[in-house]
CSV table of C-alpha atoms in Angstrom, one decimal:
chain,number,residue,atom,x,y,z
F,427,MET,CA,-37.5,-48.5,-20.5
F,428,SER,CA,-41.2,-47.5,-20.8
F,429,MET,CA,-42.2,-45.1,-23.5
F,430,ALA,CA,-44.2,-42.2,-22.2
F,431,VAL,CA,-45.4,-38.9,-23.8
F,432,ASN,CA,-46.5,-36.8,-20.8
F,433,THR,CA,-43.2,-37.2,-19.0
F,434,ASN,CA,-39.9,-37.1,-20.9
F,435,VAL,CA,-37.4,-38.1,-18.2
F,436,MET,CA,-34.5,-38.0,-20.7
F,437,SER,CA,-35.3,-34.6,-21.6
F,438,ILE,CA,-35.6,-33.5,-18.0
F,439,ASN,CA,-32.2,-35.1,-17.3
F,440,ALA,CA,-30.7,-33.3,-20.2
F,441,GLN,CA,-32.2,-30.0,-19.1
F,442,ARG,CA,-30.8,-30.3,-15.7
F,443,ASN,CA,-27.3,-31.2,-16.9
F,444,THR,CA,-27.4,-28.4,-19.4
F,445,MET,CA,-28.5,-25.9,-16.7
F,446,LEU,CA,-25.8,-27.0,-14.4
F,447,ASN,CA,-23.2,-26.6,-17.1
F,448,ALA,CA,-24.6,-23.2,-18.0
F,449,SER,CA,-24.3,-22.1,-14.4
F,450,SER,CA,-20.7,-23.4,-14.1
F,451,MET,CA,-19.8,-21.7,-17.4
F,452,SER,CA,-21.4,-18.5,-16.1
F,453,THR,CA,-19.3,-18.6,-12.9
F,454,THR,CA,-16.1,-19.3,-14.9
F,455,LEU,CA,-16.8,-16.3,-17.3
F,456,GLN,CA,-17.4,-14.1,-14.4
F,457,ARG,CA,-14.1,-15.0,-12.8
F,458,LEU,CA,-12.2,-14.5,-16.1
F,459,SER,CA,-13.9,-11.2,-16.6
F,460,SER,CA,-13.3,-9.9,-13.1
F,461,GLY,CA,-10.0,-11.6,-12.3
F,462,LEU,CA,-11.6,-12.8,-9.0
F,463,ARG,CA,-12.2,-16.3,-7.8
F,464,VAL,CA,-14.6,-15.0,-5.1
F,465,ASN,CA,-17.1,-12.6,-6.6
F,466,SER,CA,-19.8,-13.1,-4.2
F,467,ALA,CA,-20.4,-14.8,-0.8
F,468,LYS,CA,-21.9,-17.9,-2.7
F,469,ASP,CA,-18.5,-18.5,-4.4
F,470,ASP,CA,-16.7,-19.1,-1.1
F,471,ALA,CA,-18.2,-17.6,2.0
F,472,ALA,CA,-15.4,-18.4,4.4
F,473,GLY,CA,-12.8,-17.3,1.8
F,474,LEU,CA,-14.7,-14.1,1.3
F,475,ALA,CA,-14.7,-13.3,5.1
F,476,ILE,CA,-10.9,-14.1,5.3
F,477,GLY,CA,-10.1,-12.1,2.1
F,478,MET,CA,-12.0,-9.0,3.5
F,479,ASP,CA,-10.0,-9.2,6.8
F,480,MET,CA,-6.8,-9.4,4.9
F,481,GLU,CA,-7.8,-6.4,2.8
F,482,LYS,CA,-8.4,-4.4,6.0
F,483,SER,CA,-5.0,-5.5,7.3
F,484,ALA,CA,-3.3,-4.6,4.0
F,485,ARG,CA,-4.9,-1.2,4.0
F,486,ALA,CA,-3.8,-0.6,7.5
F,487,LEU,CA,-0.3,-1.5,6.6
F,488,ALA,CA,-0.3,0.8,3.6
F,489,SER,CA,-1.4,3.7,6.0
F,490,ASP,CA,1.4,2.9,8.4
F,491,ILE,CA,3.9,3.0,5.5
F,492,ARG,CA,2.5,6.5,4.6
F,493,THR,CA,2.7,7.6,8.1
F,494,SER,CA,6.3,6.5,8.5
F,495,SER,CA,7.2,8.3,5.2
F,496,ASP,CA,5.6,11.5,6.6
F,497,ASN,CA,7.7,11.1,9.7
F,498,ILE,CA,10.8,10.8,7.6
F,499,SER,CA,9.9,13.9,5.7
F,500,LYS,CA,9.2,15.8,8.9
F,501,ALA,CA,12.7,14.8,10.2
F,502,GLN,CA,14.3,15.9,7.0
F,503,VAL,CA,12.7,19.3,7.3
F,504,ALA,CA,14.1,19.5,10.8
F,505,ASP,CA,17.5,18.3,9.9
F,506,GLY,CA,17.7,20.7,7.0
F,507,ALA,CA,16.8,23.6,9.2
F,508,LEU,CA,19.3,22.6,11.9
F,509,SER,CA,22.0,22.2,9.2
F,510,VAL,CA,21.4,25.8,8.2
F,511,VAL,CA,21.4,26.9,11.9
F,512,ASN,CA,24.6,24.9,12.5
F,513,ASP,CA,26.3,26.9,9.7
F,514,MET,CA,25.3,30.1,11.4
F,515,ALA,CA,26.4,28.9,14.7
F,516,GLN,CA,29.8,28.0,13.3
F,517,ARG,CA,30.0,31.5,11.7
F,518,ILE,CA,29.2,33.0,15.1
F,519,ALA,CA,31.8,31.0,16.8
F,520,GLU,CA,34.3,32.2,14.3
F,521,LEU,CA,33.2,35.8,14.7
F,522,VAL,CA,33.4,35.4,18.6
F,523,ALA,CA,36.9,34.3,18.2
F,524,GLN,CA,37.7,37.3,16.0
F,525,THR,CA,36.6,39.7,18.8
F,526,THR,CA,39.5,38.5,20.9
F,527,ASN,CA,41.9,40.0,18.3
F,528,THR,CA,43.5,42.9,20.1
F,529,ASN,CA,44.5,44.4,16.8
F,530,LEU,CA,40.9,45.3,15.9
F,531,THR,CA,39.4,48.7,16.7
F,532,ALA,CA,36.2,49.1,18.7
F,533,THR,CA,34.5,50.1,15.5
F,534,GLN,CA,35.6,47.0,13.8
F,535,LYS,CA,34.5,44.9,16.7
F,536,GLY,CA,31.1,46.7,16.5
F,537,TYR,CA,30.7,45.5,12.9
F,538,ILE,CA,31.4,41.9,14.1
F,539,GLY,CA,28.8,42.4,16.8
F,540,THR,CA,26.3,43.6,14.3
F,541,GLU,CA,26.9,40.5,12.1
F,542,ILE,CA,26.6,38.2,15.1
F,543,ASP,CA,23.3,39.9,16.2
F,544,LYS,CA,21.8,39.4,12.7
F,545,LEU,CA,22.9,35.7,12.6
F,546,VAL,CA,21.4,35.0,16.0
F,547,THR,CA,18.0,36.6,14.9
F,548,GLU,CA,18.1,34.7,11.6
F,549,ALA,CA,19.0,31.4,13.4
F,550,GLY,CA,15.7,31.9,15.4
F,551,ASN,CA,13.7,32.7,12.3
F,552,VAL,CA,15.0,29.6,10.5
F,553,GLN,CA,13.9,27.4,13.3
F,554,THR,CA,10.5,29.1,13.6
F,555,ASN,CA,9.9,28.6,9.9
F,556,ALA,CA,10.8,24.9,9.9
F,557,LEU,CA,7.3,23.7,9.5
F,558,PHE,CA,5.8,20.5,8.3
F,559,ASN,CA,2.1,20.4,7.4
F,560,GLY,CA,1.7,23.7,9.4
F,561,SER,CA,3.4,22.6,12.6
F,562,LYS,CA,7.0,22.8,14.0
F,563,ALA,CA,9.1,20.1,12.6
F,564,TYR,CA,10.8,19.7,15.9
F,565,SER,CA,9.8,20.7,19.4
F,566,THR,CA,13.0,22.0,21.0
F,567,VAL,CA,14.1,25.4,19.5
F,568,ILE,CA,17.7,26.1,20.3
F,569,THR,CA,18.2,29.6,21.4
F,570,ILE,CA,21.5,30.8,19.9
F,571,ALA,CA,23.6,33.1,22.0
F,572,SER,CA,27.2,34.2,21.2
F,573,ALA,CA,28.2,33.8,24.9
F,574,ASN,CA,27.2,30.2,24.9
F,575,ILE,CA,27.9,29.3,21.4
F,576,THR,CA,29.9,26.1,22.0
F,577,ALA,CA,27.1,24.7,24.0
F,578,ASN,CA,24.6,25.8,21.3
F,579,ILE,CA,26.6,23.9,18.7
F,580,ALA,CA,26.5,20.7,20.9
F,581,SER,CA,22.7,21.1,21.2
F,582,ILE,CA,22.4,21.4,17.5
F,583,ALA,CA,24.5,18.3,17.0
F,584,SER,CA,22.4,16.3,19.6
F,585,GLU,CA,19.2,17.4,17.9
F,586,ARG,CA,20.4,16.5,14.4
F,587,ALA,CA,21.4,13.1,15.8
F,588,THR,CA,17.9,12.6,17.1
F,589,GLN,CA,16.4,13.5,13.7
F,590,GLY,CA,18.9,11.2,11.9
F,591,ALA,CA,18.0,8.3,14.3
F,592,THR,CA,14.3,9.1,13.6
F,593,MET,CA,14.8,8.8,9.9
F,594,ASN,CA,16.6,5.5,10.1
F,595,ASN,CA,14.1,4.1,12.6
F,596,GLU,CA,11.2,5.0,10.4
F,597,GLN,CA,13.0,3.5,7.2
F,598,PHE,CA,13.4,0.3,9.0
F,599,LYS,CA,9.7,0.4,10.0
F,600,ILE,CA,8.7,0.9,6.4
F,601,GLN,CA,10.8,-2.1,5.3
F,602,SER,CA,9.0,-4.2,7.9
F,603,TYR,CA,5.6,-2.9,6.8
F,604,GLN,CA,6.3,-3.5,3.3
F,605,VAL,CA,7.3,-7.2,3.9
F,606,ASN,CA,4.1,-7.6,5.9
F,607,TYR,CA,2.0,-5.9,3.1
F,608,GLU,CA,3.5,-8.1,0.4
F,609,ASN,CA,2.9,-11.3,2.4
F,610,THR,CA,-0.7,-10.2,3.2
F,611,MET,CA,-1.5,-9.3,-0.4
F,612,ALA,CA,0.0,-12.6,-1.6
F,613,ALA,CA,-2.2,-14.5,0.9
F,614,LYS,CA,-5.3,-12.6,-0.1
F,615,SER,CA,-4.5,-13.2,-3.8
F,616,ARG,CA,-4.4,-17.0,-3.2
F,617,ILE,CA,-7.9,-16.8,-1.7
F,618,MET,CA,-9.6,-14.1,-3.8
F,619,ASP,CA,-7.9,-14.1,-7.2
F,620,ALA,CA,-8.7,-16.3,-10.1
F,621,ASP,CA,-6.3,-18.8,-11.5
F,622,PHE,CA,-6.5,-18.0,-15.3
F,623,ALA,CA,-4.9,-21.2,-16.3
F,624,GLU,CA,-7.5,-23.3,-14.4
F,625,GLU,CA,-10.4,-21.0,-15.4
F,626,THR,CA,-9.6,-21.2,-19.1
F,627,SER,CA,-9.4,-24.9,-18.9
F,628,ARG,CA,-12.7,-25.0,-17.1
F,629,LEU,CA,-14.2,-22.7,-19.7
F,630,ALA,CA,-13.3,-25.0,-22.6
F,631,ARG,CA,-14.6,-28.0,-20.7
F,632,PHE,CA,-18.0,-26.4,-20.0
F,633,GLN,CA,-18.3,-24.9,-23.6
F,634,ILE,CA,-17.9,-28.6,-24.8
F,635,LEU,CA,-20.4,-29.9,-22.3
F,636,GLN,CA,-22.9,-27.1,-23.1
F,637,GLN,CA,-22.8,-27.9,-26.7
F,638,ALA,CA,-23.1,-31.5,-26.1
F,639,GLY,CA,-25.9,-31.0,-23.6
F,640,THR,CA,-27.8,-28.9,-26.1
F,641,ALA,CA,-27.5,-31.5,-28.8
F,642,MET,CA,-28.6,-34.2,-26.4
F,643,LEU,CA,-31.6,-32.1,-25.2
F,644,ALA,CA,-32.7,-31.9,-28.8
F,645,GLN,CA,-32.3,-35.6,-29.3
F,646,ALA,CA,-34.3,-36.3,-25.9
F,647,ASN,CA,-37.1,-34.0,-27.0
F,648,GLN,CA,-37.5,-36.1,-30.2
F,649,LEU,CA,-37.9,-39.4,-28.3
F,650,PRO,CA,-41.6,-39.1,-27.6
F,651,GLN,CA,-42.3,-38.9,-31.3
F,652,ASN,CA,-41.1,-42.5,-31.6
F,653,VAL,CA,-44.5,-43.4,-29.9
F,654,LEU,CA,-46.2,-42.4,-33.2
F,655,THR,CA,-44.6,-45.3,-34.9
F,656,LEU,CA,-46.7,-47.7,-32.6
F,657,LEU,CA,-49.8,-45.9,-33.7
F,658,ARG,CA,-49.3,-46.6,-37.4
């Protein structure tokens, strides 16, 4: 090996390796501090694109879960109102049956009629006030009438069955969305998240190499001084 002063090839080599180790250690420190394997496009361009697409899908699924939860809440409001209306309708049916009692006076039957009228009015109010986020919780308002109370009760039962089916259906949707969300986030994690066991091992390796590289660079920088021994 030639002995040159102007160009210290060993020092250049040591500098290059030291800079490479420093860059790798910087990447490892960034991953450990952020918890992400992919912090910028240079880390994994394709992985970043895939991770961003999965993030979009996961957010859409989370939104779908919230929508289904809102639909369940809306159906619960409707079912709660219809439950009260059913109680009123059942009371009206009971009162209508009482009016057939021939032992009651006209005045007493008038009292029953007054109660029926108030129940009919309030049944309408309950349904009108069954709101979710400012809009009606269900579209079909059942008009209660004492003369048609049996059919009214059947309509209430049918509407409650519809609301119950909506709640069950939306709950199954949520379960499906949650499974998809979990799997999407798991796939995204495998691409985007840092493996701390791997990165801490890499950090220890690069720290040793960096220390060794610095020491070797110091040694390489001393080599040109050996030429002075030839000049003595």
